[in-house]
Short mmCIF file of N, CA and C in Angstrom, two decimals:
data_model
loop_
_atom_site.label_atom_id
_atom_site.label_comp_id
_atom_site.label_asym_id
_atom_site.label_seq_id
_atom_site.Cartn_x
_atom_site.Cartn_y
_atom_site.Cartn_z
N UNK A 28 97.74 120.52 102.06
CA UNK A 28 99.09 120.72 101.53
C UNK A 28 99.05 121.93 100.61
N UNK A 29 100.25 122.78 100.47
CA UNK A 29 100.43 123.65 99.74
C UNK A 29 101.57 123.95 98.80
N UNK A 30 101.52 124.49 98.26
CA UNK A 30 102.86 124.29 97.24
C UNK A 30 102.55 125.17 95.82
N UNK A 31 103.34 125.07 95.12
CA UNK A 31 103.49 125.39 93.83
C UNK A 31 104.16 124.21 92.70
N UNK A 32 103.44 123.40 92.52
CA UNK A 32 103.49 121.89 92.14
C UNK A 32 104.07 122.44 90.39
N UNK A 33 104.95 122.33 89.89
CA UNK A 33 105.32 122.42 88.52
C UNK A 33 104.55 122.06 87.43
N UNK A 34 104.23 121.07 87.17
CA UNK A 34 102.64 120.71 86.14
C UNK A 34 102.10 121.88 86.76
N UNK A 35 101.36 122.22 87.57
CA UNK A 35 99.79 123.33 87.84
C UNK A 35 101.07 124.84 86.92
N UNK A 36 102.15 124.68 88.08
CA UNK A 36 102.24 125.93 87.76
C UNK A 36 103.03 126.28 86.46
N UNK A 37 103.39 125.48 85.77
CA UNK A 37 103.84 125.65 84.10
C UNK A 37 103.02 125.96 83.57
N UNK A 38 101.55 125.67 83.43
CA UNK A 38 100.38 126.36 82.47
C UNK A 38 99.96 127.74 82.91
N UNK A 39 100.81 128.81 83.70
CA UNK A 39 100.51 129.87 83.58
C UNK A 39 101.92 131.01 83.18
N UNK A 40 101.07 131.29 82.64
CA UNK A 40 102.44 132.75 81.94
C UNK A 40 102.97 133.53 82.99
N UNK A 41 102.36 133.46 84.12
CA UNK A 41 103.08 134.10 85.42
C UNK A 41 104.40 133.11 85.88
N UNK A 42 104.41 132.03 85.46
CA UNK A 42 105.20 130.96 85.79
C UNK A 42 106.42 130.93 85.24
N UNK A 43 106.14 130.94 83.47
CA UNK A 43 106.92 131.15 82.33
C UNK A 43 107.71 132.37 82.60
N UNK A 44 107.09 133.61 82.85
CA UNK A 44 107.87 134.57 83.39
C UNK A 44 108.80 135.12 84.41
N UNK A 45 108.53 134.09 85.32
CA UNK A 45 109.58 133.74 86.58
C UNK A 45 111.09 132.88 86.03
N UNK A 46 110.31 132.20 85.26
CA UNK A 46 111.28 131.11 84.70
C UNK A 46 112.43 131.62 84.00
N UNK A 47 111.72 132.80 83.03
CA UNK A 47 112.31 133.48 82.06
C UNK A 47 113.55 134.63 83.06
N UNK A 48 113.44 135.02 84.34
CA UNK A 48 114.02 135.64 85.03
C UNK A 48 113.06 137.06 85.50
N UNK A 49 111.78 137.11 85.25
CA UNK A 49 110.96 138.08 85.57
C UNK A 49 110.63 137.70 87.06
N UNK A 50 111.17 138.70 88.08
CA UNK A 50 111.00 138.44 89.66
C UNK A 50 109.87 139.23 90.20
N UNK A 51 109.59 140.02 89.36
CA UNK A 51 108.27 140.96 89.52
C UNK A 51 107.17 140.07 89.47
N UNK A 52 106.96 139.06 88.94
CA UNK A 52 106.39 138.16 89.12
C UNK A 52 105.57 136.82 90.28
N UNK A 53 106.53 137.00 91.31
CA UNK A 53 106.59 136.13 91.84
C UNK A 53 105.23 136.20 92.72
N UNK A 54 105.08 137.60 93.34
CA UNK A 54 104.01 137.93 94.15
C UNK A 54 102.45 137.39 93.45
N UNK A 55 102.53 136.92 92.20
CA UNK A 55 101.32 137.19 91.35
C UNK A 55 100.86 135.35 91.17
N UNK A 56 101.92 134.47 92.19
CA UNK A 56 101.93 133.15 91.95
C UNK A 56 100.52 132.62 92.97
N UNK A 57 99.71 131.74 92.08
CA UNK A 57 98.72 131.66 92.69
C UNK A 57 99.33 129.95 93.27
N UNK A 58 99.27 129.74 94.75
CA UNK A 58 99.17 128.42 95.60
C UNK A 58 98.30 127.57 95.69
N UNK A 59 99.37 126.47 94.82
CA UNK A 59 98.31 124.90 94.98
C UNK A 59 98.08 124.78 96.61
N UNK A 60 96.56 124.27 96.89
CA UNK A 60 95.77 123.78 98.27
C UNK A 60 95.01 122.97 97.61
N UNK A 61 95.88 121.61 98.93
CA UNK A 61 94.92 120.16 98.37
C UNK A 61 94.65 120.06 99.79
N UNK A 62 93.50 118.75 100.33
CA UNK A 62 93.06 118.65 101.45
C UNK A 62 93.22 117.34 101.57
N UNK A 63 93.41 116.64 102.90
CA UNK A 63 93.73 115.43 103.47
C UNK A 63 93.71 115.19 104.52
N UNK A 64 93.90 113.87 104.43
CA UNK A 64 94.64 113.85 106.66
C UNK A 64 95.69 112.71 106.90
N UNK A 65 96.08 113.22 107.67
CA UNK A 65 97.09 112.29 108.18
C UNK A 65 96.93 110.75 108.71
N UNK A 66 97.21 109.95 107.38
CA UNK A 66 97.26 108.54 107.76
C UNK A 66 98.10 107.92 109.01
N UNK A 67 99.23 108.48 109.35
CA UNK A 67 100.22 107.45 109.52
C UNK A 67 101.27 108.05 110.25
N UNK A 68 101.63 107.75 111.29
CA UNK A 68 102.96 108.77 112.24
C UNK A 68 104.02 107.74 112.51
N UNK A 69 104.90 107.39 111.74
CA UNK A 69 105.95 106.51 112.25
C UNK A 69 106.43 106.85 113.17
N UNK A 70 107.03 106.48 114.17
CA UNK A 70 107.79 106.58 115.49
C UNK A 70 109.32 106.12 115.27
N UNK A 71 109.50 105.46 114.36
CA UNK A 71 111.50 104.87 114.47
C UNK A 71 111.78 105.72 113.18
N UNK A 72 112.77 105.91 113.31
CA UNK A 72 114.08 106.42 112.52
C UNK A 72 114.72 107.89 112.88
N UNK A 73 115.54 108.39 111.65
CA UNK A 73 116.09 109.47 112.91
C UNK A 73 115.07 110.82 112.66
N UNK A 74 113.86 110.52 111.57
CA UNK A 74 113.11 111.93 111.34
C UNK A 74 112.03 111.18 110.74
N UNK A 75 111.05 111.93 111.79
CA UNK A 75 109.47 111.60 111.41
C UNK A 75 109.05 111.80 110.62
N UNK A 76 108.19 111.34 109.76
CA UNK A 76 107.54 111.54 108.46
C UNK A 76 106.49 111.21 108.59
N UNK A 77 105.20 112.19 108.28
CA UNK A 77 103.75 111.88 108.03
C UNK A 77 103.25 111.66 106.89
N UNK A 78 102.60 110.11 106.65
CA UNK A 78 101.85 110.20 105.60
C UNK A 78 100.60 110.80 105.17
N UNK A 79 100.17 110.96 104.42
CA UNK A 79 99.11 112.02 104.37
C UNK A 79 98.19 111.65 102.89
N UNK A 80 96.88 111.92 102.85
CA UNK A 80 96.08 112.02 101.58
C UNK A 80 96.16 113.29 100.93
N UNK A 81 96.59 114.28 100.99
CA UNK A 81 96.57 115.33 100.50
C UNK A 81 97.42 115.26 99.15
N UNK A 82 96.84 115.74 98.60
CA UNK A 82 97.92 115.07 97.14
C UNK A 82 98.54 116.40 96.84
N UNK A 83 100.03 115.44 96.84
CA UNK A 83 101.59 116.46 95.98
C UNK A 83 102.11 116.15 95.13
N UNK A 84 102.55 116.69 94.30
CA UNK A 84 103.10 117.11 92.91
C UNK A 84 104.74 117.28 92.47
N UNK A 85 104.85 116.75 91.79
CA UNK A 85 106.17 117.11 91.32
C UNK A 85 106.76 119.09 91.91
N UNK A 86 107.63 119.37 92.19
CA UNK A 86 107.76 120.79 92.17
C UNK A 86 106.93 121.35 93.49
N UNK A 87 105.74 120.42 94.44
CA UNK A 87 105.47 121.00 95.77
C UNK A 87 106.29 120.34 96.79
N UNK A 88 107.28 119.80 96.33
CA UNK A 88 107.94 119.54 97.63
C UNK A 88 108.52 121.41 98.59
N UNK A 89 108.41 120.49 99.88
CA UNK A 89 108.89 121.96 100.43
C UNK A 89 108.06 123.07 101.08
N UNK A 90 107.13 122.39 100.34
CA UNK A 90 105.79 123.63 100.51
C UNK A 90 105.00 123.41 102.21
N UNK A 91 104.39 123.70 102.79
CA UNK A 91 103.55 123.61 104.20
C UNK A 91 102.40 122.18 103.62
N UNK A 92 102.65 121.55 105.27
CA UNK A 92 101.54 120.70 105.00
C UNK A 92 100.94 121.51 106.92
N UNK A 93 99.74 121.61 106.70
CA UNK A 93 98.78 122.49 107.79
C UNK A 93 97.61 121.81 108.04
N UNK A 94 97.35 122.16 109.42
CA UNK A 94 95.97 121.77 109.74
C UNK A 94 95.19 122.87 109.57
N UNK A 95 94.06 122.21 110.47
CA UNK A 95 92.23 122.98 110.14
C UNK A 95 92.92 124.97 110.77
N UNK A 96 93.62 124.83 111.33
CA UNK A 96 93.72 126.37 111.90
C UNK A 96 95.12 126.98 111.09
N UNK A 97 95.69 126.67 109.93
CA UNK A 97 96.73 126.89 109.08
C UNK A 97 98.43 126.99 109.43
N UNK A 98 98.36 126.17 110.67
CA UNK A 98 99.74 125.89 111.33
C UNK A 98 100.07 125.07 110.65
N UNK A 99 101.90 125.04 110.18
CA UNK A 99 102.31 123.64 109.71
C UNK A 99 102.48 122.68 110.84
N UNK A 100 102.37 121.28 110.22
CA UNK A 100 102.24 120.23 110.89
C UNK A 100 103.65 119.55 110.45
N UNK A 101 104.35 120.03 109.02
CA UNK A 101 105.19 119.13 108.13
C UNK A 101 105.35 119.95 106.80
N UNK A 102 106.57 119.55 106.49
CA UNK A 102 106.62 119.92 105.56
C UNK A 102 106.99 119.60 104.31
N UNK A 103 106.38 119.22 103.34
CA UNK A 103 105.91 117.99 102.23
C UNK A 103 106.99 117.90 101.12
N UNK A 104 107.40 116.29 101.27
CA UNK A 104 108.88 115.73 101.17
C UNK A 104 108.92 115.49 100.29
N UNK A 105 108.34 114.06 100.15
CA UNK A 105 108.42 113.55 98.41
C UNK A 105 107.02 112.13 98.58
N UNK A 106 107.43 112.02 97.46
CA UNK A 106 105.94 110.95 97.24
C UNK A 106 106.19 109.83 96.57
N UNK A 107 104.92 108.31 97.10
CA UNK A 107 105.72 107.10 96.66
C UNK A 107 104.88 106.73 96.04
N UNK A 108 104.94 106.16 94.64
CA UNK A 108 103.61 105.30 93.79
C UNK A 108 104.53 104.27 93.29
N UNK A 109 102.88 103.32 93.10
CA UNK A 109 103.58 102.10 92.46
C UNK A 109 104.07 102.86 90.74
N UNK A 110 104.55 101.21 90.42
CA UNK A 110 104.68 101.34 89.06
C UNK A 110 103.73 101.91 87.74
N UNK A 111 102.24 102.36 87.91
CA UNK A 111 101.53 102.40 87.44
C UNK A 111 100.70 103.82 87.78
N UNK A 112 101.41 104.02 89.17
CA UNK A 112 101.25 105.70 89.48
C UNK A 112 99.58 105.81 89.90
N UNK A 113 98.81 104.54 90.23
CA UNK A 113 97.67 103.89 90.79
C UNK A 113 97.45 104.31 92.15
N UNK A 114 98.23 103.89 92.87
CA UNK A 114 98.50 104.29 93.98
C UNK A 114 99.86 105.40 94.62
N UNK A 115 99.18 106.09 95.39
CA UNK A 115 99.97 107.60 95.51
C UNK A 115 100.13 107.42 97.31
N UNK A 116 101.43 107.51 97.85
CA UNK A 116 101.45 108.12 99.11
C UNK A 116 102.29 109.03 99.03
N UNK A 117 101.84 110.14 100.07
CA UNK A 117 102.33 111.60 100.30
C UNK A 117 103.13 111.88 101.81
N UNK A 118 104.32 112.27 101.35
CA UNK A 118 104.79 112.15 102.67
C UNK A 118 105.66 113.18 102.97
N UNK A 119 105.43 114.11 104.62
CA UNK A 119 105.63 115.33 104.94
C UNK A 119 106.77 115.10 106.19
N UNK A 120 107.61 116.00 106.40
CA UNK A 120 108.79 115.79 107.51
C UNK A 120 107.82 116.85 108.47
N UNK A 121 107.99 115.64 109.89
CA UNK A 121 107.17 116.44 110.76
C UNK A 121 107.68 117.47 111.25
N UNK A 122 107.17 118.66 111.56
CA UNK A 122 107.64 120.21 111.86
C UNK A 122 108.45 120.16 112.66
N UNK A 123 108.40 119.12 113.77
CA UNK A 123 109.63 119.26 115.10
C UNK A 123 111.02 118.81 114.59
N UNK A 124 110.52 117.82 113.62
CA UNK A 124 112.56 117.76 112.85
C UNK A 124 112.50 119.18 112.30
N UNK A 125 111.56 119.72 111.24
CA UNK A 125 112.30 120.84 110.68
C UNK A 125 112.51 121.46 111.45
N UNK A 126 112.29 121.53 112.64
CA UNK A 126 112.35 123.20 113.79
C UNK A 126 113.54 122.58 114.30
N UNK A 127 114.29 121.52 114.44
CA UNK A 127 115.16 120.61 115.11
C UNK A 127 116.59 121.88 113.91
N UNK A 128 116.47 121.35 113.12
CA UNK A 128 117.27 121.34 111.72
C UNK A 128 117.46 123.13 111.57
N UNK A 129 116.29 123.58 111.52
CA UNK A 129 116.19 125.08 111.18
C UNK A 129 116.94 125.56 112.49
N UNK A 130 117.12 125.19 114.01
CA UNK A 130 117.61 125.62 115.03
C UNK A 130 119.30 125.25 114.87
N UNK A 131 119.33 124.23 114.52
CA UNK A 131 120.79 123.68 114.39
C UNK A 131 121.61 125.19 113.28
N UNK A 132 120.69 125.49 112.92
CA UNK A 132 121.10 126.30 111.67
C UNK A 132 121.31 128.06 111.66
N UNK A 133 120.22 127.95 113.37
CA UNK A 133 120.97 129.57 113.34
C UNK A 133 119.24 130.23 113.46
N UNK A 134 118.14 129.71 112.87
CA UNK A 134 116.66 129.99 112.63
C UNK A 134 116.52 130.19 113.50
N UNK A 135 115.69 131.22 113.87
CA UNK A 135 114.63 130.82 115.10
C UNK A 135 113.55 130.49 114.61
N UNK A 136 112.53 130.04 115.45
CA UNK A 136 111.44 129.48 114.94
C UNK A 136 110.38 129.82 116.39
N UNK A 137 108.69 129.96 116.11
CA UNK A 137 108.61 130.18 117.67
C UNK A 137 106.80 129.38 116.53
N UNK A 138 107.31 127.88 117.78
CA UNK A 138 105.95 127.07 117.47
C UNK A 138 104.19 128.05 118.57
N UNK A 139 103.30 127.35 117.19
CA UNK A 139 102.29 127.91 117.73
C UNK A 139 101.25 126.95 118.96
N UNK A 140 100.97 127.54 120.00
CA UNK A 140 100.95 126.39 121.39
C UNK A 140 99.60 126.41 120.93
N UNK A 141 98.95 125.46 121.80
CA UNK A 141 97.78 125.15 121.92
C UNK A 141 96.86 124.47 120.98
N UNK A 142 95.66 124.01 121.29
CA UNK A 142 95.23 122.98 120.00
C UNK A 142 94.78 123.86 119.12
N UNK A 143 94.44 123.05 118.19
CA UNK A 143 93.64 123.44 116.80
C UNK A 143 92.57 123.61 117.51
N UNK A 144 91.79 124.75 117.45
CA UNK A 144 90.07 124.96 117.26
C UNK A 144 89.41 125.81 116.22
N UNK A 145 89.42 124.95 114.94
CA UNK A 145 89.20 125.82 113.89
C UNK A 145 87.50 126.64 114.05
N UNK A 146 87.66 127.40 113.15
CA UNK A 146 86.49 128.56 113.36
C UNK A 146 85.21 127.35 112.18
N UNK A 147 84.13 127.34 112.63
CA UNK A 147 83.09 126.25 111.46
C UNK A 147 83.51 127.32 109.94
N UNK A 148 83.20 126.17 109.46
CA UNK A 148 82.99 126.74 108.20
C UNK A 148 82.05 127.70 107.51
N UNK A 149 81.93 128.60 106.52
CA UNK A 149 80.70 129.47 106.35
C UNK A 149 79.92 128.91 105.85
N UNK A 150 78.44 128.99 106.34
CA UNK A 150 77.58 128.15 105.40
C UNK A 150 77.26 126.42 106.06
N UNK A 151 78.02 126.21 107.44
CA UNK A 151 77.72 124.70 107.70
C UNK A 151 76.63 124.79 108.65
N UNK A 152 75.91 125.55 108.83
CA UNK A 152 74.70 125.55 109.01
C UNK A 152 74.60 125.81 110.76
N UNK A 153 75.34 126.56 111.23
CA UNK A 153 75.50 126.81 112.68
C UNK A 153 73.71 127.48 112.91
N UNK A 154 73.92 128.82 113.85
CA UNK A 154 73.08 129.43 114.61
C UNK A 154 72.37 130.10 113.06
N UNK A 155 71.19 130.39 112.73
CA UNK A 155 70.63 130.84 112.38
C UNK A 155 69.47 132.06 112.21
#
């Protein structure tokens, strides 16, 4: 998940200065990236929603939720905790409603085909 979560991004003066109306600013915003996976794919209602471990924040709604090759999958809605804020679920509108919604609207949109085959990671110990 990605975003610009309000707690992270209030403790920087690049933030304060956006706030303040400084737009020169904006380019200089560094992006919350949390990591997770997708618990949960409901099938009924009129828009899919993925739950997810990736933890979101007040202020990242909106932001890309992506897989291993940086395509969105969803895009991250709002979040449910108990009373005690103990337990956290994260939950993203799956990309085909937003591309549904963004088309109704005039967007184009042009999805990326084929699977994920992310590149290994550096350092996971491939060919040597």
């Amino acid at each position: 998940a990605a975003g610009f979560p309000g707690a992270t991004a209030s403790m920087t003066g690049t933030y304060r200065a956006i706030l303040n109306g400084d737009a020169s600013q904006v380019g200089a915003l560094q992006t919350a990236v949390t990591r997770g996976t997708v618990m949960a794919m409901p099938a009924e209602g009129t828009a899919r929603l993925l739950a997810h471990s990736a933890s979101i924040s007040s202020g990242g709604s909106g932001g890309p939720l992506v897989d291993a090759c940086g395509r969105a999958v969803g895009v991250d809605t709002f979040i449910a905790s108990d009373g005690e804020n103990v337990e956290q679920l994260n939950f993203a509108l799956e990309t085909a409603d937003a591309i549904r919604f963004l088309s109704a609207h005039g967007v184009t949109v042009s999805p990326a085909a084929g699977p994920c085959n992310p590149a290994p990671a550096a350092g996971s110990g491939g060919d040597q």
